């Protein structure tokens, strides 16, 4: 397996996050509420190409270090990331940068997907952490039996709201590729993000701030 040695600078990553979070086409609609339940808010923006930009938000018990530990515990990623079968760190160019291979066990009739991403974790202050994620398809060859998700960009923004409370915001755009109708792919995506946040809140309790 060949993995290139490369690193995205902090300034470039911040630029990527700003583009993802704030730069949308002039014709883009405002955020539309999809669901608010169990303290989890899910919103969508319908893009001109038929795909959705999704946003989820919640407040929960925890701290920045605990959330980072949750993200880095890839052996147990399938316990909270919806429809994820496995997550493997292929390479870590630095302590805060990771090239990751993810396999998805998609529900019928959708074929299983996989993706390769580059992520960077950085603290913007003592009370905020951001994670930027983008596709890194050239870092790992396509595998038989999986359709590669080649276009993806996502971000996490975690803020410490109190001694033991954090807010978590997630935004993502992804093209599932293949022949999935947009209505079906969008429906699955909205269901997955709510399920992920629900399981994330429960799983986060396993990473107490006093031990991370």
mmCIF file of C-alpha atoms in Angstrom:
data_model
loop_
_atom_site.group_PDB
_atom_site.id
_atom_site.type_symbol
_atom_site.label_atom_id
_atom_site.label_comp_id
_atom_site.label_asym_id
_atom_site.label_seq_id
_atom_site.Cartn_x
_atom_site.Cartn_y
_atom_site.Cartn_z
ATOM 1 C CA UNK A 1 0.000 0.000 0.000
ATOM 2 C CA UNK A 2 1.384 3.397 -0.960
ATOM 3 C CA UNK A 3 0.367 6.445 1.057
ATOM 4 C CA UNK A 4 1.758 9.823 0.043
ATOM 5 C CA UNK A 5 3.536 11.966 2.599
ATOM 6 C CA UNK A 6 1.609 15.200 2.688
ATOM 7 C CA UNK A 7 0.169 17.576 5.187
ATOM 8 C CA UNK A 8 -2.454 20.301 4.994
ATOM 9 C CA UNK A 9 -1.363 23.389 6.892
ATOM 10 C CA UNK A 10 -3.525 24.862 9.605
ATOM 11 C CA UNK A 11 -4.250 27.940 7.502
ATOM 12 C CA UNK A 12 -5.324 25.827 4.524
ATOM 13 C CA UNK A 13 -7.519 23.662 6.728
ATOM 14 C CA UNK A 14 -9.180 26.731 8.206
ATOM 15 C CA UNK A 15 -9.808 27.987 4.666
ATOM 16 C CA UNK A 16 -11.380 24.649 3.732
ATOM 17 C CA UNK A 17 -13.627 24.783 6.798
ATOM 18 C CA UNK A 18 -14.729 28.324 6.025
ATOM 19 C CA UNK A 19 -15.568 27.349 2.460
ATOM 20 C CA UNK A 20 -17.585 24.371 3.689
ATOM 21 C CA UNK A 21 -19.421 26.217 6.431
ATOM 22 C CA UNK A 22 -20.120 29.572 4.842
ATOM 23 C CA UNK A 23 -19.639 29.581 1.066
ATOM 24 C CA UNK A 24 -22.780 28.338 -0.677
ATOM 25 C CA UNK A 25 -24.253 29.142 -4.088
ATOM 26 C CA UNK A 26 -26.364 32.264 -4.308
ATOM 27 C CA UNK A 27 -29.356 30.081 -5.069
ATOM 28 C CA UNK A 28 -28.888 27.927 -1.957
ATOM 29 C CA UNK A 29 -31.830 27.805 0.389
ATOM 30 C CA UNK A 30 -31.660 28.633 4.077
ATOM 31 C CA UNK A 31 -31.325 25.807 6.548
ATOM 32 C CA UNK A 32 -34.549 23.821 6.739
ATOM 33 C CA UNK A 33 -35.403 21.957 9.907
ATOM 34 C CA UNK A 34 -35.576 18.186 9.412
ATOM 35 C CA UNK A 35 -35.947 16.897 12.961
ATOM 36 C CA UNK A 36 -35.633 18.042 16.559
ATOM 37 C CA UNK A 37 -35.831 15.140 18.963
ATOM 38 C CA UNK A 38 -34.043 13.973 22.113
ATOM 39 C CA UNK A 39 -32.005 17.164 22.180
ATOM 40 C CA UNK A 40 -30.705 16.623 18.626
ATOM 41 C CA UNK A 41 -31.367 19.128 15.851
ATOM 42 C CA UNK A 42 -30.986 18.169 12.180
ATOM 43 C CA UNK A 43 -31.144 20.649 9.293
ATOM 44 C CA UNK A 44 -30.695 20.492 5.534
ATOM 45 C CA UNK A 45 -29.883 22.695 2.564
ATOM 46 C CA UNK A 46 -30.944 21.480 -0.867
ATOM 47 C CA UNK A 47 -28.163 22.084 -3.363
ATOM 48 C CA UNK A 48 -28.689 22.711 -7.099
ATOM 49 C CA UNK A 49 -27.265 19.287 -8.007
ATOM 50 C CA UNK A 50 -29.918 17.512 -5.945
ATOM 51 C CA UNK A 51 -27.633 16.593 -3.069
ATOM 52 C CA UNK A 52 -28.105 17.774 0.495
ATOM 53 C CA UNK A 53 -25.854 19.688 2.816
ATOM 54 C CA UNK A 54 -26.663 18.449 6.315
ATOM 55 C CA UNK A 55 -26.122 20.008 9.710
ATOM 56 C CA UNK A 56 -26.672 18.442 13.118
ATOM 57 C CA UNK A 57 -26.355 20.036 16.546
ATOM 58 C CA UNK A 58 -26.655 18.922 20.134
ATOM 59 C CA UNK A 59 -25.456 19.697 23.631
ATOM 60 C CA UNK A 60 -24.323 16.847 25.851
ATOM 61 C CA UNK A 61 -22.180 15.884 28.819
ATOM 62 C CA UNK A 62 -18.472 15.763 28.076
ATOM 63 C CA UNK A 63 -15.353 17.772 27.343
ATOM 64 C CA UNK A 64 -13.086 18.450 24.369
ATOM 65 C CA UNK A 65 -10.578 15.769 25.364
ATOM 66 C CA UNK A 66 -13.308 13.145 25.724
ATOM 67 C CA UNK A 67 -14.725 13.934 22.285
ATOM 68 C CA UNK A 68 -11.274 13.728 20.715
ATOM 69 C CA UNK A 69 -10.723 10.372 22.415
ATOM 70 C CA UNK A 70 -14.034 9.160 20.983
ATOM 71 C CA UNK A 71 -12.990 10.153 17.462
ATOM 72 C CA UNK A 72 -9.565 8.531 17.748
ATOM 73 C CA UNK A 73 -10.952 5.247 19.098
ATOM 74 C CA UNK A 74 -11.347 3.841 15.595
ATOM 75 C CA UNK A 75 -11.633 0.243 16.840
ATOM 76 C CA UNK A 76 -15.043 1.162 18.253
ATOM 77 C CA UNK A 77 -16.186 3.613 15.578
ATOM 78 C CA UNK A 78 -18.887 1.183 14.442
ATOM 79 C CA UNK A 79 -20.479 1.476 17.890
ATOM 80 C CA UNK A 80 -21.685 5.011 17.177
ATOM 81 C CA UNK A 81 -21.152 5.937 13.512
ATOM 82 C CA UNK A 82 -24.308 4.788 11.757
ATOM 83 C CA UNK A 83 -23.890 2.108 9.057
ATOM 84 C CA UNK A 84 -20.106 2.118 9.497
ATOM 85 C CA UNK A 85 -18.594 -1.356 9.390
ATOM 86 C CA UNK A 86 -14.945 -0.483 10.040
ATOM 87 C CA UNK A 87 -12.535 2.459 10.303
ATOM 88 C CA UNK A 88 -8.792 2.124 9.750
ATOM 89 C CA UNK A 89 -6.136 4.814 10.130
ATOM 90 C CA UNK A 90 -3.830 4.330 7.153
ATOM 91 C CA UNK A 91 -1.309 6.971 8.107
ATOM 92 C CA UNK A 92 -0.856 9.882 10.493
ATOM 93 C CA UNK A 93 1.294 12.604 8.914
ATOM 94 C CA UNK A 94 1.320 14.319 12.319
ATOM 95 C CA UNK A 95 -0.270 13.884 15.729
ATOM 96 C CA UNK A 96 -3.337 15.820 14.606
ATOM 97 C CA UNK A 97 -3.581 14.622 10.988
ATOM 98 C CA UNK A 98 -4.923 11.287 9.852
ATOM 99 C CA UNK A 99 -5.613 9.528 6.565
ATOM 100 C CA UNK A 100 -8.517 7.188 7.207
ATOM 101 C CA UNK A 101 -10.192 4.353 5.311
ATOM 102 C CA UNK A 102 -13.855 3.721 6.145
ATOM 103 C CA UNK A 103 -16.172 0.951 5.021
ATOM 104 C CA UNK A 104 -19.952 1.367 5.147
ATOM 105 C CA UNK A 105 -22.466 -1.445 5.477
ATOM 106 C CA UNK A 106 -25.262 0.176 3.503
ATOM 107 C CA UNK A 107 -28.895 -0.864 3.955
ATOM 108 C CA UNK A 108 -30.585 -2.782 1.136
ATOM 109 C CA UNK A 109 -30.919 -2.041 -1.754
ATOM 110 C CA UNK A 110 -27.860 0.250 -1.596
ATOM 111 C CA UNK A 111 -24.490 -1.367 -2.308
ATOM 112 C CA UNK A 112 -21.742 -1.074 0.282
ATOM 113 C CA UNK A 113 -19.580 2.046 0.085
ATOM 114 C CA UNK A 114 -16.111 3.019 1.208
ATOM 115 C CA UNK A 115 -14.129 6.237 1.373
ATOM 116 C CA UNK A 116 -10.662 7.562 2.074
ATOM 117 C CA UNK A 117 -10.408 10.872 3.905
ATOM 118 C CA UNK A 118 -7.847 13.269 5.261
ATOM 119 C CA UNK A 119 -8.711 14.829 8.622
ATOM 120 C CA UNK A 120 -7.076 17.406 10.829
ATOM 121 C CA UNK A 121 -7.920 18.159 14.444
ATOM 122 C CA UNK A 122 -6.972 21.523 15.875
ATOM 123 C CA UNK A 123 -7.826 23.679 18.871
ATOM 124 C CA UNK A 124 -8.869 27.208 18.004
ATOM 125 C CA UNK A 125 -8.962 28.126 21.708
ATOM 126 C CA UNK A 126 -9.049 26.515 25.128
ATOM 127 C CA UNK A 127 -12.787 26.036 24.705
ATOM 128 C CA UNK A 128 -13.141 25.079 21.036
ATOM 129 C CA UNK A 129 -11.969 22.229 18.841
ATOM 130 C CA UNK A 130 -12.531 21.872 15.079
ATOM 131 C CA UNK A 131 -12.104 18.853 12.841
ATOM 132 C CA UNK A 132 -11.959 19.227 9.074
ATOM 133 C CA UNK A 133 -12.466 16.244 6.768
ATOM 134 C CA UNK A 134 -12.013 16.008 3.009
ATOM 135 C CA UNK A 135 -11.641 13.275 0.408
ATOM 136 C CA UNK A 136 -8.186 11.763 -0.150
ATOM 137 C CA UNK A 137 -8.975 9.207 -2.831
ATOM 138 C CA UNK A 138 -5.433 8.850 -4.178
ATOM 139 C CA UNK A 139 -4.182 7.582 -0.849
ATOM 140 C CA UNK A 140 -5.676 4.094 -1.152
ATOM 141 C CA UNK A 141 -6.648 1.961 -4.120
ATOM 142 C CA UNK A 142 -10.281 1.081 -4.760
ATOM 143 C CA UNK A 143 -11.371 -2.286 -3.386
ATOM 144 C CA UNK A 144 -13.560 -4.852 -5.080
ATOM 145 C CA UNK A 145 -17.089 -5.047 -3.759
ATOM 146 C CA UNK A 146 -17.284 -1.403 -2.710
ATOM 147 C CA UNK A 147 -18.361 1.774 -4.461
ATOM 148 C CA UNK A 148 -15.968 4.587 -3.559
ATOM 149 C CA UNK A 149 -17.409 7.828 -2.173
ATOM 150 C CA UNK A 150 -15.099 10.246 -3.943
ATOM 151 C CA UNK A 151 -16.613 13.619 -3.111
ATOM 152 C CA UNK A 152 -16.986 14.396 0.582
ATOM 153 C CA UNK A 153 -16.324 17.333 2.879
ATOM 154 C CA UNK A 154 -17.297 17.569 6.532
ATOM 155 C CA UNK A 155 -16.553 19.463 9.708
ATOM 156 C CA UNK A 156 -17.051 19.104 13.435
ATOM 157 C CA UNK A 157 -17.067 22.115 15.767
ATOM 158 C CA UNK A 158 -17.050 21.323 19.476
ATOM 159 C CA UNK A 159 -17.374 24.045 22.112
ATOM 160 C CA UNK A 160 -16.923 23.666 25.853
ATOM 161 C CA UNK A 161 -20.087 25.214 27.316
ATOM 162 C CA UNK A 162 -19.392 24.475 30.973
ATOM 163 C CA UNK A 163 -17.237 22.304 33.196
ATOM 164 C CA UNK A 164 -18.894 19.122 31.913
ATOM 165 C CA UNK A 165 -21.017 20.219 28.929
ATOM 166 C CA UNK A 166 -20.117 20.555 25.268
ATOM 167 C CA UNK A 167 -21.984 21.562 22.146
ATOM 168 C CA UNK A 168 -21.364 19.521 19.009
ATOM 169 C CA UNK A 169 -22.083 20.767 15.496
ATOM 170 C CA UNK A 170 -21.526 18.672 12.386
ATOM 171 C CA UNK A 171 -21.851 19.703 8.750
ATOM 172 C CA UNK A 172 -21.321 17.510 5.713
ATOM 173 C CA UNK A 173 -21.729 17.247 1.972
ATOM 174 C CA UNK A 174 -21.177 13.893 0.268
ATOM 175 C CA UNK A 175 -21.995 12.305 -3.060
ATOM 176 C CA UNK A 176 -22.694 8.598 -2.433
ATOM 177 C CA UNK A 177 -21.773 7.808 -6.069
ATOM 178 C CA UNK A 178 -23.183 4.888 -8.001
ATOM 179 C CA UNK A 179 -26.776 4.833 -9.216
ATOM 180 C CA UNK A 180 -28.567 5.804 -6.001
ATOM 181 C CA UNK A 181 -31.494 8.160 -6.669
ATOM 182 C CA UNK A 182 -30.956 11.434 -4.836
ATOM 183 C CA UNK A 183 -34.185 11.035 -2.880
ATOM 184 C CA UNK A 184 -33.029 7.675 -1.503
ATOM 185 C CA UNK A 185 -29.474 8.746 -0.747
ATOM 186 C CA UNK A 186 -30.698 11.918 0.949
ATOM 187 C CA UNK A 187 -33.214 9.987 3.039
ATOM 188 C CA UNK A 188 -30.556 7.569 4.253
ATOM 189 C CA UNK A 189 -28.144 10.424 5.000
ATOM 190 C CA UNK A 190 -30.668 12.269 7.173
ATOM 191 C CA UNK A 191 -31.521 9.105 9.078
ATOM 192 C CA UNK A 192 -27.853 8.280 9.565
ATOM 193 C CA UNK A 193 -26.854 11.653 10.976
ATOM 194 C CA UNK A 194 -29.619 11.557 13.602
ATOM 195 C CA UNK A 195 -28.760 7.977 14.551
ATOM 196 C CA UNK A 196 -25.056 8.864 14.770
ATOM 197 C CA UNK A 197 -25.693 11.781 17.112
ATOM 198 C CA UNK A 198 -27.989 9.694 19.299
ATOM 199 C CA UNK A 199 -25.373 6.955 19.676
ATOM 200 C CA UNK A 200 -22.562 9.500 20.027
ATOM 201 C CA UNK A 201 -24.198 11.053 23.106
ATOM 202 C CA UNK A 202 -24.459 7.654 24.761
ATOM 203 C CA UNK A 203 -20.973 6.509 23.712
ATOM 204 C CA UNK A 204 -19.290 9.716 24.885
ATOM 205 C CA UNK A 205 -20.029 8.745 28.494
ATOM 206 C CA UNK A 206 -17.378 6.015 28.162
ATOM 207 C CA UNK A 207 -14.650 8.681 27.876
ATOM 208 C CA UNK A 208 -14.835 10.592 31.185
ATOM 209 C CA UNK A 209 -12.889 13.820 31.273
ATOM 210 C CA UNK A 210 -11.043 12.785 34.411
ATOM 211 C CA UNK A 211 -9.261 9.954 32.573
ATOM 212 C CA UNK A 212 -8.520 11.412 29.111
#
